[in-house]
PDB file of C-alpha atoms in Angstrom:
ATOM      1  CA  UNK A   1      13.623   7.486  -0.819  1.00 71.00           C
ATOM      2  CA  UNK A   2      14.426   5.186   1.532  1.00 86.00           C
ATOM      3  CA  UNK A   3      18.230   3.282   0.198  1.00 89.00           C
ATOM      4  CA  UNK A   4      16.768  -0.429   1.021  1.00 87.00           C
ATOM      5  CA  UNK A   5      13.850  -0.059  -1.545  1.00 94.00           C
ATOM      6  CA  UNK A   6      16.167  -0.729  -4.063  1.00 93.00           C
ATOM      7  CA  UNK A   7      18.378  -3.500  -2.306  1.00 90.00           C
ATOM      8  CA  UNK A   8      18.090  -7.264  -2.662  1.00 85.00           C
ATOM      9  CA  UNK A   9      15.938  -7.301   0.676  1.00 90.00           C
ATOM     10  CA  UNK A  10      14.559 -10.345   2.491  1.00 93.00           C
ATOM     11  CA  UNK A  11      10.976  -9.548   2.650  1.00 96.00           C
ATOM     12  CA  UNK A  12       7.590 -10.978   1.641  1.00 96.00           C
ATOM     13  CA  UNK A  13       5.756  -8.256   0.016  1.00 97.00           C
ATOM     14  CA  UNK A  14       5.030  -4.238   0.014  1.00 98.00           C
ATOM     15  CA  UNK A  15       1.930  -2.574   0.483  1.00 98.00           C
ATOM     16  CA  UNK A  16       1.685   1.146  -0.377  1.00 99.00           C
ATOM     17  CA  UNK A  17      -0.383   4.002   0.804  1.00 99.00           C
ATOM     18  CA  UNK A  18      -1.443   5.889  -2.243  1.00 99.00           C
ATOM     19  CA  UNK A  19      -2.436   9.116  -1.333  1.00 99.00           C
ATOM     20  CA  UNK A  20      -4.328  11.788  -3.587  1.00 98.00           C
ATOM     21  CA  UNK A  21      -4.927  14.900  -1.732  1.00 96.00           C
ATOM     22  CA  UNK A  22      -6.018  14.383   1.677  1.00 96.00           C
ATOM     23  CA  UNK A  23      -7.436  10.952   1.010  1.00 98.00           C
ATOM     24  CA  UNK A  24      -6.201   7.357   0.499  1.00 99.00           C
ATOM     25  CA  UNK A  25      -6.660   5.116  -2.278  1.00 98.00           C
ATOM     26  CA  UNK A  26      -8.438   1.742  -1.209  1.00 98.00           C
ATOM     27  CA  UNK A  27      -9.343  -1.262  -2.533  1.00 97.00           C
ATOM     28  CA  UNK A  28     -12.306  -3.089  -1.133  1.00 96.00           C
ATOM     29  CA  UNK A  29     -10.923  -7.604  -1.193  1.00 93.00           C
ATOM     30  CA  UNK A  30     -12.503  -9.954  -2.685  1.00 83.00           C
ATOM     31  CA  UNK A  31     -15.822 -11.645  -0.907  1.00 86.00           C
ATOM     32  CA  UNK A  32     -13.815 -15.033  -0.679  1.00 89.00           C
ATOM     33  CA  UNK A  33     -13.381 -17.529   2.318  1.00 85.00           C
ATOM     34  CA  UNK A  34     -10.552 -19.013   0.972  1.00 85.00           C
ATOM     35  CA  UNK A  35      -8.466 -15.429   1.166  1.00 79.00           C
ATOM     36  CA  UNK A  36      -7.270 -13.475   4.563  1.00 78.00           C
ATOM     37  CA  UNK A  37      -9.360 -10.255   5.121  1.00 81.00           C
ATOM     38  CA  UNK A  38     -12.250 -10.735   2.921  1.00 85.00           C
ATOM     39  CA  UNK A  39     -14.703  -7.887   1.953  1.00 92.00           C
ATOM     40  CA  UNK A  40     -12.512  -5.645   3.769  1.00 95.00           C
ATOM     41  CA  UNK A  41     -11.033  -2.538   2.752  1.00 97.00           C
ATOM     42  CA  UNK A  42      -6.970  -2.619   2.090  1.00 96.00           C
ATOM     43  CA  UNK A  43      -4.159  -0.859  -0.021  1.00 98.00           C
ATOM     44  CA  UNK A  44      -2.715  -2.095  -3.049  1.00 98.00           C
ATOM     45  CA  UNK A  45       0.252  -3.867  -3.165  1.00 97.00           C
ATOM     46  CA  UNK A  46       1.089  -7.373  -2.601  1.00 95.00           C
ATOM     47  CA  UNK A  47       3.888 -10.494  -2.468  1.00 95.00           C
ATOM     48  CA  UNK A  48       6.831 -10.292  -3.930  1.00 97.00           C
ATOM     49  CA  UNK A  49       7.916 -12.270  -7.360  1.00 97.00           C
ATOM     50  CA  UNK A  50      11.168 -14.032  -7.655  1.00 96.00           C
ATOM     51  CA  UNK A  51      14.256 -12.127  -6.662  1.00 96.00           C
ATOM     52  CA  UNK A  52      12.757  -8.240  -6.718  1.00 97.00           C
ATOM     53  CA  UNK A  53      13.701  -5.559  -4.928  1.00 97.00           C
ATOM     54  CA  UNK A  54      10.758  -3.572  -2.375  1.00 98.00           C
ATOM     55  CA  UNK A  55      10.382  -0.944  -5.224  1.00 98.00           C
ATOM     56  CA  UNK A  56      10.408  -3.333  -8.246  1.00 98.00           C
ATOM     57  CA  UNK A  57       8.234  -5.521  -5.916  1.00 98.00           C
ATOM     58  CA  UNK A  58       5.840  -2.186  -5.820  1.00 98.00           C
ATOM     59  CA  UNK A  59       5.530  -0.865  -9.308  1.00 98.00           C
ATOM     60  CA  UNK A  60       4.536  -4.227 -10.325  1.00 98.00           C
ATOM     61  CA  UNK A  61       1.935  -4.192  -7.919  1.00 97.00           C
ATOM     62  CA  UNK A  62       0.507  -0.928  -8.332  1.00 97.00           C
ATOM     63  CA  UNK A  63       0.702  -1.338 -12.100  1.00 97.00           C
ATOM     64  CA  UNK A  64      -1.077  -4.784 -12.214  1.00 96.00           C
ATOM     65  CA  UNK A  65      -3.448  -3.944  -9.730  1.00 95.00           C
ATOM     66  CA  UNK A  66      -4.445  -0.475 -10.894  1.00 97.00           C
ATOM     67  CA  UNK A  67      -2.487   0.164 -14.794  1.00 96.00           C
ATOM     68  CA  UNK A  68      -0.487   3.285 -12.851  1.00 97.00           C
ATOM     69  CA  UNK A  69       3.552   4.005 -13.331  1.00 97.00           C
ATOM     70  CA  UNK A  70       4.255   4.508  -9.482  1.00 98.00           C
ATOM     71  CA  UNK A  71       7.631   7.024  -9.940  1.00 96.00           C
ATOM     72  CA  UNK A  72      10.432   7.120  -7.169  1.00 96.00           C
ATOM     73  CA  UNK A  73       9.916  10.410  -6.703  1.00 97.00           C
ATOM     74  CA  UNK A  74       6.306  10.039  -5.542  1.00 98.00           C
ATOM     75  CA  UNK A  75       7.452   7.947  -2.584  1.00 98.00           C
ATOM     76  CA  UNK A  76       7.326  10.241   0.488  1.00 97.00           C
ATOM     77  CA  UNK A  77       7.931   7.495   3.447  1.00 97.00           C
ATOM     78  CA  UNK A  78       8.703   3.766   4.283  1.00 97.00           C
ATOM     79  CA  UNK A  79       9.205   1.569   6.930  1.00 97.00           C
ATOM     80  CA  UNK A  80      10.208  -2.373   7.387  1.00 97.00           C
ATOM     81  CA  UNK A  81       7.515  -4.250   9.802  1.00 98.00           C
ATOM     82  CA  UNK A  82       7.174  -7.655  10.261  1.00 97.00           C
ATOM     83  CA  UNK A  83       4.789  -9.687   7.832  1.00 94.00           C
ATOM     84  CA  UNK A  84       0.996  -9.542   8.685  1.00 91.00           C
ATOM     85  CA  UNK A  85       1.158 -12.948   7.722  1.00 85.00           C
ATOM     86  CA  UNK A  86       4.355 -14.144   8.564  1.00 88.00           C
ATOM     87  CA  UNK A  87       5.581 -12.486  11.884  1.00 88.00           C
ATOM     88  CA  UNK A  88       8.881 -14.493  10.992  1.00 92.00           C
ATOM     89  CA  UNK A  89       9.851 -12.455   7.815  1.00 94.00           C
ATOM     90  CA  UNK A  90       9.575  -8.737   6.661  1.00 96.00           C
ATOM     91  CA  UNK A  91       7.246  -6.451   4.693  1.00 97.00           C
ATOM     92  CA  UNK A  92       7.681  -3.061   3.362  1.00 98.00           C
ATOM     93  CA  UNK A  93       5.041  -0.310   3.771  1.00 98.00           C
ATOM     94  CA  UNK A  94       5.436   2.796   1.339  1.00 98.00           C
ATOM     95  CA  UNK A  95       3.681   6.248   1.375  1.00 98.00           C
ATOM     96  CA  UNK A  96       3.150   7.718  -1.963  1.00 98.00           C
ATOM     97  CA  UNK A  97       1.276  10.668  -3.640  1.00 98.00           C
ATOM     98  CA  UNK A  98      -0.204  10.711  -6.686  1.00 98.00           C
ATOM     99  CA  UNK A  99      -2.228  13.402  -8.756  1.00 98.00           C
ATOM    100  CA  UNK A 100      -5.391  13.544  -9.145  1.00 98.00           C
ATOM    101  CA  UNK A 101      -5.241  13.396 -12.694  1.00 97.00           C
ATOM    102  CA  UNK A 102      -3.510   9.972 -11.933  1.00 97.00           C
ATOM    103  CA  UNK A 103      -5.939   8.758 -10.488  1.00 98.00           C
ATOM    104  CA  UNK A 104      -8.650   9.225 -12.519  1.00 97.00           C
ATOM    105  CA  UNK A 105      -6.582   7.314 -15.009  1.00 96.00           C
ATOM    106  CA  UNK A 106      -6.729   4.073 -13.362  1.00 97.00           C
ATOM    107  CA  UNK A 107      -7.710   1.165 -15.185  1.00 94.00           C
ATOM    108  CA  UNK A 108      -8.536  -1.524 -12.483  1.00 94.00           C
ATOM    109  CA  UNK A 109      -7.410  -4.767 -12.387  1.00 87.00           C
ATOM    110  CA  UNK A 110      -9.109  -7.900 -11.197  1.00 85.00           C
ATOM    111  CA  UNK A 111      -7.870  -8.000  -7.461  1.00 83.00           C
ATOM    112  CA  UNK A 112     -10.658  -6.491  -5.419  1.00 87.00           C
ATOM    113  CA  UNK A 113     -14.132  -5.553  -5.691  1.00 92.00           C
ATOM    114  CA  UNK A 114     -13.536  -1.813  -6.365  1.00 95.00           C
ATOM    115  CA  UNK A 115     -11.693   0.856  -5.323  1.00 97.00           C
ATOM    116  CA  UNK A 116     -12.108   4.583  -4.368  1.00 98.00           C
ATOM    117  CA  UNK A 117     -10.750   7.195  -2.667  1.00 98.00           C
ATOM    118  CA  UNK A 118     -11.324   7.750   1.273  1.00 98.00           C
ATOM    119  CA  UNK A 119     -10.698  10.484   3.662  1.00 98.00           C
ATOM    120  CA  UNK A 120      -7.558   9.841   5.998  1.00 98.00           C
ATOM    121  CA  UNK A 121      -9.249  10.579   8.989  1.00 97.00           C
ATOM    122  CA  UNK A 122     -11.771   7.830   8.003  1.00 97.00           C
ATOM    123  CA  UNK A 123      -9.647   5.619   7.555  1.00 98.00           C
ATOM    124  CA  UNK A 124      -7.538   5.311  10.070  1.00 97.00           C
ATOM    125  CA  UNK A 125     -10.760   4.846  12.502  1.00 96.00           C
ATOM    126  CA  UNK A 126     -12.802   3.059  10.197  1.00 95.00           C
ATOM    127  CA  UNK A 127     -14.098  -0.803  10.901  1.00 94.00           C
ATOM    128  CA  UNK A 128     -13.717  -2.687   7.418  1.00 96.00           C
ATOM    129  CA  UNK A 129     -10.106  -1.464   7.347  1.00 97.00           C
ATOM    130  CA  UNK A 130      -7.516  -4.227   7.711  1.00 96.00           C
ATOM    131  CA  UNK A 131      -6.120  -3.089  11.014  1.00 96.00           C
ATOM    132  CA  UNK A 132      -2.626  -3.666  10.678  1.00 97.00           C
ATOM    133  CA  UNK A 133      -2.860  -1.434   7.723  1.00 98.00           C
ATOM    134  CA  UNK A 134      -4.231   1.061   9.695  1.00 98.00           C
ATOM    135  CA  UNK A 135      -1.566   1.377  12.000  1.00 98.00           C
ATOM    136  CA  UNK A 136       1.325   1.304   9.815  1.00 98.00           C
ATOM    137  CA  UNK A 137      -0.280   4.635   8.454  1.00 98.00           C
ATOM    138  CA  UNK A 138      -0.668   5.846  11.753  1.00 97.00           C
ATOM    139  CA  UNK A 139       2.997   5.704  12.426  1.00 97.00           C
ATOM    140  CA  UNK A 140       3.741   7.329   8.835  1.00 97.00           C
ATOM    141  CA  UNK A 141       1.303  10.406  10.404  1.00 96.00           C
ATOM    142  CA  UNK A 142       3.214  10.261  13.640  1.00 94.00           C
ATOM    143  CA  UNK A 143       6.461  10.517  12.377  1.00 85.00           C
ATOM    144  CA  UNK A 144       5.491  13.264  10.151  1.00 76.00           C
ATOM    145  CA  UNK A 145       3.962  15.478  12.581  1.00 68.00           C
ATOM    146  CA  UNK A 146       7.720  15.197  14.131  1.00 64.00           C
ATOM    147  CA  UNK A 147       9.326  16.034  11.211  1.00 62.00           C
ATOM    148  CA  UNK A 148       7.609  19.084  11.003  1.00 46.00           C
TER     149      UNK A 148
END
C-alpha cells in the first residue's frame, strides 16, 4: 500500500475500484439534475470528512455506501489525479479486491440506484460509465501489464 494513504493529504475525496474476480463493482447515481453524472454508472467512494486521511477517507465510504470493512491488505494499487471536479485540488483512486463472499454480503446504502457487478472489459468501453473513471482504471491496467 501506497505510504500517502495514510498521511494527512490535501485531497478532496477517493474513489475505489472494487474488484471481485474479473469484474468491477458499480453503482448506477442517482436520476437527479441537481447532482454531476446522473443515471450514470460510477464506483463507490466519495468526499472526504474533516481532517481524514485517503484510507480513513475510503473505509468510510465503502462502509456507508455498501456496509463492507475495506482491509489494507485488499488494496492492490493507487494513484493521486487531479479532482474531476476541482482540477485545482487532488483525489485519490484505489484498486481493491474483494471476495466474492464479500460481496454478496453487501447491504446497500442509499447513494445510488443499485449496484452490481460488471465485466472489466465492459467497462472500460462502456457509455453510461463516468469517463474519467474509466480512465483512471485504464492506467491501473496499464501499469500492471508492466509490472508483469
Amino acid at each position: 500500500m501506497d505510504a500517502y494513504l495514510k498521511d494527512q493529504l490535501d485531497f478532496t475525496g477517493v474513489k475505489v475500484a472494487l474488484l471481485v474476480e474479473k469484474s468491477i463493482l458499480v453503482v448506477l447515481r442517482d436520476n437527479k439534475t441537481d447532482i454531476p453524472w446522473p443515471n450514470m454508472w460510477e464506483l463507490p467512494g466519495g468526499g472526504r470528512e474533516g481532517i481524514e486521511t485517503p484510507l480513513e477517507c475510503l473505509q468510510r465510504e465503502v462502509w456507508e455506501e455498501l456496509g463492507l470493512t475495506l482491509k489494507e491488505e485488499s488494496i492492490i494499487w493507487s494513484r493521486i489525479y487531479p479532482s474531476i471536479l476541482d482540477k485545482d485540488r487532488l483525489a485519490v483512486f484505489v484498486v481493491a479486491q474483494i471476495s466474492q463472499k464479500q460481496y454478496q454480503e453487501i447491504c446497500f446504502g442509499d447513494e445510488g440506484q443499485e449496484f452490481k457487478l460488471m465485466p472489466i472489459e465492459d467497462f472500460i468501453k462502456a457509455e453510461g460509465v463516468i469517463p474519467q473513471l474509466q480512465e483512471r482504471f485504464k492506467d491501473y491496467l496499464v501499469g500492471k501489464e508492466i509490472d508483469n
